Coordinates of C-alpha atoms in Angstrom, one line a residue:
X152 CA -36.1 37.3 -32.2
X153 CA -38.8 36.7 -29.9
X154 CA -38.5 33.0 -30.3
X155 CA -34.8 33.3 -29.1
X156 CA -35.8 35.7 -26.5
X157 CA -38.3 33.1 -24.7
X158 CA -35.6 30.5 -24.6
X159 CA -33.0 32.5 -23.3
X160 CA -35.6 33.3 -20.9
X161 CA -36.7 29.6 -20.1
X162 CA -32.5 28.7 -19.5
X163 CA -31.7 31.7 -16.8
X164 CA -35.3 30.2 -15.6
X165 CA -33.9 26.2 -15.6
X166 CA -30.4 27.3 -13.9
X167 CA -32.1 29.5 -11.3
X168 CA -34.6 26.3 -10.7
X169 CA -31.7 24.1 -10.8
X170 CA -29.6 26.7 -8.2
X171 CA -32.8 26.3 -6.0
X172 CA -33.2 22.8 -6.2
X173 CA -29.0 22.2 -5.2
X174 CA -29.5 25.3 -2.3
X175 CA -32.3 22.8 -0.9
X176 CA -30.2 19.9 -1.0
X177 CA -27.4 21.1 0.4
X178 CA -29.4 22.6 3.3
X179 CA -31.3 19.8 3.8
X180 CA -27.9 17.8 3.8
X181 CA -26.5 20.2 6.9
X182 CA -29.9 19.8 8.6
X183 CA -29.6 15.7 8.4
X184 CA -25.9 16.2 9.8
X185 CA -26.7 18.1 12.7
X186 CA -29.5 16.1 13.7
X187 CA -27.7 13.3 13.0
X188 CA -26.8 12.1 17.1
X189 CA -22.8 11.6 17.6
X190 CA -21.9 8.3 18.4
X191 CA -18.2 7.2 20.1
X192 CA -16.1 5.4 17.9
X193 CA -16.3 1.1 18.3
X194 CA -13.7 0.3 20.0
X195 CA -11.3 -2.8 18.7
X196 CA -9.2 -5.2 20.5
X197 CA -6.9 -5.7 17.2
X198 CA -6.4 -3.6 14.2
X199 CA -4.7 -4.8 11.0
X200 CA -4.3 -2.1 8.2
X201 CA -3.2 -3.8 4.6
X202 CA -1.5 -1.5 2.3
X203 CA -1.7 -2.8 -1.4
X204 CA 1.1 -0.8 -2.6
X205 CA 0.4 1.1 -5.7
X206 CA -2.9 -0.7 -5.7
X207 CA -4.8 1.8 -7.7
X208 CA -8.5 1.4 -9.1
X209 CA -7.3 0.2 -12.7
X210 CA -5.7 -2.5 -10.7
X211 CA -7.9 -3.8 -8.4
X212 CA -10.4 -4.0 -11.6
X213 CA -7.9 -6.1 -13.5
X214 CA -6.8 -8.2 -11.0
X215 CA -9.9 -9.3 -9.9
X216 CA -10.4 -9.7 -13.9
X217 CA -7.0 -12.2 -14.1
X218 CA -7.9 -14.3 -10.5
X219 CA -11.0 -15.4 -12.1
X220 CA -9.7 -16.4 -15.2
X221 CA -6.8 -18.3 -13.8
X222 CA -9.4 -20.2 -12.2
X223 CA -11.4 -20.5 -16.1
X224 CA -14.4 -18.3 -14.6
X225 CA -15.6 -14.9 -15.5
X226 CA -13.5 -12.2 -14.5
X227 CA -15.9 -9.3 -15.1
X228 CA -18.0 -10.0 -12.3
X229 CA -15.8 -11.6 -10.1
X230 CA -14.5 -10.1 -6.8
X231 CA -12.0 -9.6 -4.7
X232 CA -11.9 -11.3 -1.5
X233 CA -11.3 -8.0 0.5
X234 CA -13.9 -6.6 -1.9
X235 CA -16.7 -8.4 0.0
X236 CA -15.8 -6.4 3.0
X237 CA -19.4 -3.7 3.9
X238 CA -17.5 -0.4 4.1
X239 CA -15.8 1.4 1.7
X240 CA -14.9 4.7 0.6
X241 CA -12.2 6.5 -2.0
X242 CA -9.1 7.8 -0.7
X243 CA -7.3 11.2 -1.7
X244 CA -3.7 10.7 -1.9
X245 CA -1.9 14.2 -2.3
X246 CA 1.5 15.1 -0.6
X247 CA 2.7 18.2 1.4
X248 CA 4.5 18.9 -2.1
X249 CA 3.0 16.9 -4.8
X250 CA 0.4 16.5 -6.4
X251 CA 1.3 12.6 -6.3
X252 CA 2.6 11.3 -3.5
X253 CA 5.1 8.6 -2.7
X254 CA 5.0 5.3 -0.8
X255 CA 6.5 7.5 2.2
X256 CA 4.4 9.9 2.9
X257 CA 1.6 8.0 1.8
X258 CA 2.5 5.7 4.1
X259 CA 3.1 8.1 6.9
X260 CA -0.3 9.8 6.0
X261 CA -1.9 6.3 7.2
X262 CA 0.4 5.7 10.2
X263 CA 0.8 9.1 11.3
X264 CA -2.2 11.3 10.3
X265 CA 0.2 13.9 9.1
X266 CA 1.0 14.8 5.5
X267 CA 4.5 15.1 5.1
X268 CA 6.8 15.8 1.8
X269 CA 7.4 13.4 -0.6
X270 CA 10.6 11.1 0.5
X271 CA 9.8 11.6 4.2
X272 CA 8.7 9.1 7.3
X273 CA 7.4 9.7 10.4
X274 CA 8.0 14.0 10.5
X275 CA 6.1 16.6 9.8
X276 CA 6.2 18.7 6.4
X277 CA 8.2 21.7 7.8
X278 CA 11.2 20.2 7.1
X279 CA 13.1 20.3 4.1
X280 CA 14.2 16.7 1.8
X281 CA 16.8 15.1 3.1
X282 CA 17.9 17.5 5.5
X283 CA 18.8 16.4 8.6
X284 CA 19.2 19.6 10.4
X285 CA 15.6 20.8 9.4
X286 CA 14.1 17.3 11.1
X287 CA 14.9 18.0 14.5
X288 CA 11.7 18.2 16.7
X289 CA 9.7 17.2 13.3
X290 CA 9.2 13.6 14.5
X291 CA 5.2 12.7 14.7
X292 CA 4.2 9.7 16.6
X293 CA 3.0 6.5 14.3
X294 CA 0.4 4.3 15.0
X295 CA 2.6 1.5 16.3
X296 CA 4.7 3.8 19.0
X297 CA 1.1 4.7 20.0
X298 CA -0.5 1.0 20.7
X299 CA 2.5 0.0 22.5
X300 CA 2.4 2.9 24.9
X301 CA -1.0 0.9 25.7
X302 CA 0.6 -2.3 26.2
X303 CA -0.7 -3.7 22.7
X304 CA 2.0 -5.6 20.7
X305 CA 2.4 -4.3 17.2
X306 CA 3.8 -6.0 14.2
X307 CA 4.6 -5.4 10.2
X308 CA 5.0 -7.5 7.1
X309 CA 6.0 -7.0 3.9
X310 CA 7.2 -8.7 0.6
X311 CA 9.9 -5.6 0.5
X312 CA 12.9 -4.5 2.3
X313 CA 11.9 -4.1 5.9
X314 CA 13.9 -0.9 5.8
X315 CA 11.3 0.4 2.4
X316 CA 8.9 3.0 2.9
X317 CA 5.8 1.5 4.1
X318 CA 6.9 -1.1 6.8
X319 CA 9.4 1.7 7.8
X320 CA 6.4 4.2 8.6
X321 CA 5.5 2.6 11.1
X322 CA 8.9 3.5 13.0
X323 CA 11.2 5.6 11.3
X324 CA 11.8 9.3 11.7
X325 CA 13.8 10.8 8.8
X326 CA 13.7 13.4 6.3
X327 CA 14.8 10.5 3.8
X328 CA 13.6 7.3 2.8
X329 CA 17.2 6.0 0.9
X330 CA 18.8 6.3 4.3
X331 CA 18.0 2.7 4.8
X332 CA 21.7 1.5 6.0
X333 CA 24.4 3.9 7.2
X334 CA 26.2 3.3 3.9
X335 CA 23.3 5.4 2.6
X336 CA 23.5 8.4 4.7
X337 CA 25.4 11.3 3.2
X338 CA 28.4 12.4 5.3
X339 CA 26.1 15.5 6.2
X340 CA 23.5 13.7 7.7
X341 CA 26.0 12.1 9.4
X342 CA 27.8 14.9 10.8
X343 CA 23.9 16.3 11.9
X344 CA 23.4 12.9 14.0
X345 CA 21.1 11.3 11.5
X346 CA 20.5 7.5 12.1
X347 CA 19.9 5.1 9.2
X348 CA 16.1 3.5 9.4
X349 CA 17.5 -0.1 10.0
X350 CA 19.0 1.3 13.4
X351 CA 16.2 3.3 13.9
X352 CA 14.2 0.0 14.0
X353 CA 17.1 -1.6 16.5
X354 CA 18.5 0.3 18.7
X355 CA 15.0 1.8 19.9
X356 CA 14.1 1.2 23.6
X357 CA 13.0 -2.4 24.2
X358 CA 9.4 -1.7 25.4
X359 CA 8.9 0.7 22.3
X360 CA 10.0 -1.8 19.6
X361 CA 8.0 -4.1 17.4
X362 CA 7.3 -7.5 18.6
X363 CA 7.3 -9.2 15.2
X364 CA 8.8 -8.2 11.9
X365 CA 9.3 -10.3 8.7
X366 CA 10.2 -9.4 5.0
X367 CA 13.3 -8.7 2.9
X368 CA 16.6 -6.2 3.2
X369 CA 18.8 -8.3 5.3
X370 CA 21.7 -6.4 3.9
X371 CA 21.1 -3.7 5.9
X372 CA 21.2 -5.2 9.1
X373 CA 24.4 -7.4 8.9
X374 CA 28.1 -6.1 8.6
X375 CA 28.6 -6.3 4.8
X376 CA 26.1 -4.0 4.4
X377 CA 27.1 -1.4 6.7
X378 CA 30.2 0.8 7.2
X379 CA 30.0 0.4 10.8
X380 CA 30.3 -3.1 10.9
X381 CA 27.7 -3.8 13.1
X382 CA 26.0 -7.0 13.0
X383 CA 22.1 -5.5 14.3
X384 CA 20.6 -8.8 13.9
X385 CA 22.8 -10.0 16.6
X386 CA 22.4 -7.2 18.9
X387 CA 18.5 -7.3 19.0
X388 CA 18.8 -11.2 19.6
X389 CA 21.1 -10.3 22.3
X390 CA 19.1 -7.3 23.7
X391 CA 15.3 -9.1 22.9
X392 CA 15.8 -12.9 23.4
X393 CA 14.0 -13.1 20.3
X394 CA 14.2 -15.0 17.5
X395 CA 15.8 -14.9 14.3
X396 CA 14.7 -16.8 10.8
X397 CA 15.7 -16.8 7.3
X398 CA 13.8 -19.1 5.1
X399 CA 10.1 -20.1 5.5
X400 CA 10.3 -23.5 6.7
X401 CA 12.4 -21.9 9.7
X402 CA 9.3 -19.3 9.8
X403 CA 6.8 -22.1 10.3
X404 CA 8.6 -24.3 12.8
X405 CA 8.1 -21.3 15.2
X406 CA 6.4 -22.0 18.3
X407 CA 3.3 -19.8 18.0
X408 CA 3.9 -18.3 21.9
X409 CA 7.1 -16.4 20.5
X410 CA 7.2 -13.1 21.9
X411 CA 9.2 -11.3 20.0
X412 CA 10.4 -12.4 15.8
X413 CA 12.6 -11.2 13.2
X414 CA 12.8 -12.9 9.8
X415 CA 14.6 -11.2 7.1
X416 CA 13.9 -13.7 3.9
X417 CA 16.2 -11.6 1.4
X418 CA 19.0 -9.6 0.8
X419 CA 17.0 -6.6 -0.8
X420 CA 13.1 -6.9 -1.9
X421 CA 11.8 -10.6 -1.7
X422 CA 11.3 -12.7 -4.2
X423 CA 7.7 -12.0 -6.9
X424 CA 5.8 -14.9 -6.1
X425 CA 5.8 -16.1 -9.7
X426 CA 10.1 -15.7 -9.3
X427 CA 9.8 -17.6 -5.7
X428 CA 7.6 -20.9 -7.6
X429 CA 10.1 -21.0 -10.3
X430 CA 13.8 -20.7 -8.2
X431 CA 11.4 -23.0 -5.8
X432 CA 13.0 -20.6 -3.2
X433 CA 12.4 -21.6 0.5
X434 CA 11.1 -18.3 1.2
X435 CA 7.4 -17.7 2.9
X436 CA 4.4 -16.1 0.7
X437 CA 2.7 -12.6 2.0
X438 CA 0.1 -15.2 3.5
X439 CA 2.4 -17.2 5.3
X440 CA 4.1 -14.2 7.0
X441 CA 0.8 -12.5 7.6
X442 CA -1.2 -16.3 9.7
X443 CA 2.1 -16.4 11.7
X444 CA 2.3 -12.6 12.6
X445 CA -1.5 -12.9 13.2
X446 CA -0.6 -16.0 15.6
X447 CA 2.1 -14.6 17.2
X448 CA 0.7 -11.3 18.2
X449 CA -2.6 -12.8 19.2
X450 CA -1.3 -14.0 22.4
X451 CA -1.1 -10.6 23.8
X452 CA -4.7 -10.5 25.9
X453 CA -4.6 -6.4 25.6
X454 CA -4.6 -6.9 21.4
X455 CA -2.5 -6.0 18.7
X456 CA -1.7 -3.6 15.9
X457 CA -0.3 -5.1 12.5
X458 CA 0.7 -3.3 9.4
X459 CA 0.6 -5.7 6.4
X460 CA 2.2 -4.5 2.8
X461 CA 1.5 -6.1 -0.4
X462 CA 4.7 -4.2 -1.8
X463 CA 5.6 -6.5 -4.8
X464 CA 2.2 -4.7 -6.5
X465 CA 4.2 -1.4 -6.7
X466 CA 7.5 -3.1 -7.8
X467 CA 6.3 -5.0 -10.7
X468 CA 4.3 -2.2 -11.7
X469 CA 7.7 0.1 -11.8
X470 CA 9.1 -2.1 -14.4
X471 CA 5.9 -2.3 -15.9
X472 CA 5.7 -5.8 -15.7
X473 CA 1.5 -5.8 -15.6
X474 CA 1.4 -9.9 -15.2
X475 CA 3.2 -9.7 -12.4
X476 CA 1.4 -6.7 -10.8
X477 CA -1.8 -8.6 -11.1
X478 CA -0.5 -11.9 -9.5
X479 CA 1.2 -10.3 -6.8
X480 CA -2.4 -8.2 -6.0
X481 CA -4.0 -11.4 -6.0
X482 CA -1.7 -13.2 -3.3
X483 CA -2.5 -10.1 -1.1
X484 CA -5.8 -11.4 -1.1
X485 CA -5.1 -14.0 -0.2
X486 CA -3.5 -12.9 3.0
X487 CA -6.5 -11.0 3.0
X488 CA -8.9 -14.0 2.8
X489 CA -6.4 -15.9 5.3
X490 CA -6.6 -12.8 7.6
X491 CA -9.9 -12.3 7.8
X492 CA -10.9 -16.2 8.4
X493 CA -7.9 -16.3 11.8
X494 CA -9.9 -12.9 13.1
X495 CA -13.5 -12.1 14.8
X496 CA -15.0 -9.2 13.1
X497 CA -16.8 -8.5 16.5
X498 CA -13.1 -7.5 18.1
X499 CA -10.9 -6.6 15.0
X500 CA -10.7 -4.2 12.8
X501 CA -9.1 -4.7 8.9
X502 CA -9.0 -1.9 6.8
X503 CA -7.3 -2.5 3.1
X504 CA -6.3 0.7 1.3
X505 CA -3.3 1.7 -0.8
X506 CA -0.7 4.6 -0.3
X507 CA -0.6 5.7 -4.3
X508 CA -1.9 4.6 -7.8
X509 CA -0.3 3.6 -10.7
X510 CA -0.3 4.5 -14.5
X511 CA -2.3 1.4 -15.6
X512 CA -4.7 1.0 -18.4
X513 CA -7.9 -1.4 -19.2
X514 CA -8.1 -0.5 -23.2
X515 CA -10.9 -3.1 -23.5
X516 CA -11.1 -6.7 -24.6
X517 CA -14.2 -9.8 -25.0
X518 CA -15.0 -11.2 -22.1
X519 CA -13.7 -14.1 -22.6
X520 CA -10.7 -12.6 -23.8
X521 CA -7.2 -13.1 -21.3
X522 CA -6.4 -9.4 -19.9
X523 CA -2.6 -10.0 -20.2
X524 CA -3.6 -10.3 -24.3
X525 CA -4.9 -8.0 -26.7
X526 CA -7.3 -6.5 -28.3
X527 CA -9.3 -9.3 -30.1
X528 CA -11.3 -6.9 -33.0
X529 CA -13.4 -9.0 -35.7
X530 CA -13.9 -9.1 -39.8
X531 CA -15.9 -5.4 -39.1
X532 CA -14.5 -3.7 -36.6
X533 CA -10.0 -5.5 -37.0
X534 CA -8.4 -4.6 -33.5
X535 CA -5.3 -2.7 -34.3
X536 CA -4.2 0.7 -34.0
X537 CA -3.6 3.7 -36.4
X538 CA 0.1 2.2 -36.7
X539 CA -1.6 -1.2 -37.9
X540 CA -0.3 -3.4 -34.8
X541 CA -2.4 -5.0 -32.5
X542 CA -3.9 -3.1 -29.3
X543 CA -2.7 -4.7 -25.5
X544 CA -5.7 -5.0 -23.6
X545 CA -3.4 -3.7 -20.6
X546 CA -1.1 -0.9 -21.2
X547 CA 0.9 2.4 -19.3
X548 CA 1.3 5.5 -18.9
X549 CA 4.9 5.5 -18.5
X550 CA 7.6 3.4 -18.0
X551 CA 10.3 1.1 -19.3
X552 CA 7.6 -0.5 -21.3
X553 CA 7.7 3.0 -23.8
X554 CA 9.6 2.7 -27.6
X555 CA 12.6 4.3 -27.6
X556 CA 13.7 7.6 -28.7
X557 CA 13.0 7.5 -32.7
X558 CA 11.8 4.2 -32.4
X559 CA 8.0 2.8 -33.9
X560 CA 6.2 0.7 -31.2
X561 CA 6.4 -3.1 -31.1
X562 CA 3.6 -4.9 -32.2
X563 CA 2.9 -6.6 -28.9
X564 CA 2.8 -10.4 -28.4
X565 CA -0.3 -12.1 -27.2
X566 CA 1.9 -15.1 -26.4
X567 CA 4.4 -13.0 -24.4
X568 CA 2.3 -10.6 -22.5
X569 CA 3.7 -11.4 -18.8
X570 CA 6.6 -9.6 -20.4
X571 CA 7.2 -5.9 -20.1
X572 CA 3.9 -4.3 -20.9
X573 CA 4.0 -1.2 -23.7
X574 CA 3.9 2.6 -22.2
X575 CA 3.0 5.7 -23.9
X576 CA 5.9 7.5 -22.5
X577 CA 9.4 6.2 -22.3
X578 CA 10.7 6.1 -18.5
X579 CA 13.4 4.1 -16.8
X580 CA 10.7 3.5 -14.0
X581 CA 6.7 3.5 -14.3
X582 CA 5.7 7.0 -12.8
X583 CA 3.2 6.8 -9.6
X584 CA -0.3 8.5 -10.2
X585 CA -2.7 10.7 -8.2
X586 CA -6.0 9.6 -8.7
X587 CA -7.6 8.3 -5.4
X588 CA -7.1 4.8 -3.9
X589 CA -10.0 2.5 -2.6
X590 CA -10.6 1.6 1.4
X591 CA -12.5 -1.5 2.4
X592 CA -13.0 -2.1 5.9
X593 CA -14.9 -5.1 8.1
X594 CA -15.0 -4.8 11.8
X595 CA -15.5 -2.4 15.0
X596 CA -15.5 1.2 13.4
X597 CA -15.5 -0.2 10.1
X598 CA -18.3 2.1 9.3
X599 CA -15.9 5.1 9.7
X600 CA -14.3 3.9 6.1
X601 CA -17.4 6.0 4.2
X602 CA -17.5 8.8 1.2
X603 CA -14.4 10.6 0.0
X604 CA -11.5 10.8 2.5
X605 CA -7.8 11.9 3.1
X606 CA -5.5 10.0 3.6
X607 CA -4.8 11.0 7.0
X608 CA -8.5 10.0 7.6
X609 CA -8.0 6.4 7.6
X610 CA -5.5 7.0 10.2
X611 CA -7.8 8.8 13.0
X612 CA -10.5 5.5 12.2
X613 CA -7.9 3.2 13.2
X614 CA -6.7 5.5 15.9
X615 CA -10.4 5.9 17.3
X616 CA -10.7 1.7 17.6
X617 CA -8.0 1.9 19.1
X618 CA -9.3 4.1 21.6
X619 CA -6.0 5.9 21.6

C-alpha cells in the first residue's frame, strides 16, 4: 500500500513538473514573440502561385519516389524540384461547411483569403449552394482583380477546363462551380441574373480582364456549347485585339511581346500527359504553357501575377488511376523547375501549395522495389494479405478502384499497375481528403510560408508582396 502510495505520489509530482516545464515554454514562447521586432513584408515585382491540385503529402512522397526511378535512381531520397525551395510550412484546408474542402473554395481560400462553402468561387460563405439570389453583394475581390487595379498584368494556366474551379478563382463570382456555360445554369439562376463563369471571364471590363489564359474547355466558349449562341472567343478577339491559339505549335510561334492571349487546347479537360505522348496530340505540356505565360507577362515593367494549376493530379486521382497521378505531379515540376530558372528570386515570388488532399496510400515496398507494383515479401515474411493476394504498394481510400458489391478483391497485377489502382471503399469517384497540404516558397516574402497555416494565410503572403 505504501509502495503504491509513493508512486501515485511521484506521477501527480511528474505531471505537475511536466505542467511547469510546458507553462515556461509557452511563456517564454510569447516573450520571444513580443520582442521579436515587426518587419514590413518584402515586396515582389512578380508573384506566381502553383496549385498542385489534389497534391496531398502521400503524393508528393510518391511522386518524388516514381521520378527517380524512371530515371533508375533512388527514389527514397530523391526530391522534388520545388522541394528544394527554403520555406515551407503545412497548410489547413477546411471549408466554411466541410470538414474537406473542394477545389473551389480551396482555391478561393488562396485567391481570395475568404473561406467560402464548398462549390463556391470568389463569395463569401453567407450565401447558400447554388443560389443565386443569396450571392448578391457576396462577391470578394481575388488576387488577380487586385494586381490589375495596380497596373500589373495577371495570367492563369491550367491542364483543365479554363472554366474548372481553380483557374476560375481567380475571376469568377458564383455560388456554383458547374455553371461553367449557360447550358449549365438552372432556369432559376437564370431568371436571378446569374452569368455562367466562361462569360464571367469575357464580358468583364477590358482593363479588369486577364492578359493571358491557356488550358482546356473550349466548349464553353463557342456556340455549340452554349444556348445563346454566342461565339465568346470571337467577341474577346474583337473587343482585345488579342490572340487566339489552339494547338501548341500555334502556342509557340507567338511573338513573345503579345499583349493579351487565349489558347483553349481542348474541348473539356486537356489531354494526361501520358494520353497526349501516345495520340501524339499537338497540344502544349503544363511547361510549355507556363515559359510562354512567364514570357508574355514579363513584358509588363510594373510585374505580374500568374496562377499556375497542375489540375490533371486531381483528375487521375478521381479515377484512381495512381500512375497517372504521379506522372502528371512530376510534369508540374517541371514547370516548376522551368519557372523557377526564367525568374530572379530577388524580384519574384513562387509559392507551390495544393487546394485539397487525396485518399492515397504508401503500404510499403524494398527500395528498390517500383511504387506502381506490389508488395515484394520474402521466403519468411510472403507479401500477401489475409485474403492470400498480393499487397499494391500504392492503394485508396475510395474510389472506382473498390471490389464491387459482393465481390472478393482482385489480386492486383504487378505488370498492369498504371491501371486503375485498388480502393477500400467502392466509389464512382475517389473522395478528396482533409489532412493538410504542403507550401514551399522561394523569393521576396518567401519567409512568410512558415509553421502551420490556413489556407487563407497563403493568400495575405502573396498579397503582402504584392504590396497590395
Amino acid at each position: 500500500m505504501q509502495k503504491r502510495t509513493e508512486q501515485a505520489s511521484m506521477s501527480v509530482s511528474s505531471v505537475m513538473s511536466y505542467r511547469r516545464v510546458l507553462k515556461a515554454l509557452m511563456l517564454a514562447g510569447a516573450v520571444c514573440a513580443a520582442a521579436a521586432p515587426a518587419h514590413a513584408a518584402e515586396r515582389a515585382k512578380n508573384v506566381i502561385l502553383f496549385v498542385g491540385d489534389g497534391m496531398g503529402v502521400s503524393t508528393l512522397t510518391a511522386a518524388r519516389i516514381y521520378e527517380a526511378q524512371q530515371r533508375g535512381a533512388d527514389g527514397a531520397s530523391n526530391l522534388l524540384s520545388f522541394e528544394h525551395f527554403p520555406d515551407l510550412a503545412l497548410v489547413r484546408t477546411y471549408s466554411a461547411n466541410s470538414l474537406v474542402t473542394d477545389s473551389a473554395n480551396g482555391a478561393s481560400a488562396l485567391l481570395t483569403g475568404h473561406r467560402t462553402i464548398n462549390g463556391a468561387l470568389g463569395v463569401t460563405d453567407q450565401i447558400r449552394a447554388g443560389d443565386c439570389a443569396s450571392a448578391k453583394g457576396q462577391a470578394v475581390p481575388t488576387l488577380a482583380e487586385l494586381a490589375k487595379k495596380q497596373g500589373r498584368s495577371t495570367g492563369v494556366v491550367s491542364t483543365a477546363e479554363i472554366t474548372d474551379a481553380t483557374p476560375a478563382s481567380l475571376y469568377a463570382h458564383t455560388p456554383s462551380r458547374r455553371w461553367q456555360s449557360d447550358s449549365d445554369l438552372p432556369p432559376a439562376a437564370k431568371d436571378a441574373g446569374c452569368v455562367d463563369i466562361a462569360r464571367q471571364m469575357l464580358d468583364i471590363p477590358k482593363a479588369q480582364q486577364l492578359d493571358v489564359m491557356l488550358g482546356g474547355g473550349r466548349e464553353a466558349f463557342k456556340p455549340e456549347g452554349r444556348q445563346d449562341a454566342r461565339d465568346l472567343v470571337a467577341e474577346w478577339r474583337k473587343a482585345t485585339g488579342g490572340a487566339y491559339v489552339e494547338t501548341g505549335s500555334a502556342l509557340a510561334a507567338l511573338p513573345g511581346d503579345q499583349p493579351r492571349v487565349l489558347g483553349l487546347f481542348a474541348k473539356g479537360n486537356m489531354l494526361r500527359e501520358s494520353q497526349r505522348l501516345a495520340a501524339k496530340a499537338d497540344a502544349p505540356t503544363l511547361t510549355a504553357m507556363t515559359t510562354k505565360a512567364i514570357e508574355l507577362l514579363s513584358h509588363n515593367p510594373k510585374g505580374y501575377f500568374l496562377v499556375v494549376e497542375g489540375a490533371l493530379i486531381d483528375k487521375s486521382h478521381h479515377a484512381n488511376l495512381a500512375g497517372d497521378a504521379l506522372n502528371e505531379t512530376v510534369e508540374f515540376s517541371k514547370a516548376i523547375a522551368a519557372a523557377a530558372a526564367l525568374t530572379d528570386p530577388k524580384d519574384t515570388l513562387i509559392i507551390v501549395t495544393a487546394d485539397h488532399s487525396h485518399g492515397l496510400t504508401i503500404s510499403g515496398g524494398a527500395r528498390e522495389t517500383s511504387v506502381l507494383g506490389v508488395l515484394p515479401g520474402n521466403d519468411e515474411d510472403p507479401a500477401v494479405a489475409l485474403d492470400g493476394k498480393a499487397i499494391p504498394i500504392l492503394m485508396y481510400a475510395t474510389g472506382p478502384g473498390g471490389p464491387a458489391k459482393g465481390e472478393p478483391r482482385a489480386n492486383p497485377d504487378p505488370a498492369n499497375m498504371r491501371q486503375v489502382a485498388q480502393a477500400a471503399v467502392p466509389l464512382p469517384s475517389a473522395a478528396h481528403t482533409g489532412e493538410d497540404v504542403a507550401a514551399y516558397a522561394r523569393g521576396p516574402n518567401a519567409s512568410a510560408i512558415r509553421g502551420l497555416m490556413d489556407q487563407p494565410a497563403v493568400n495575405q503572403v502573396m498579397h503582402d508582396a504584392l504590396g497590395l
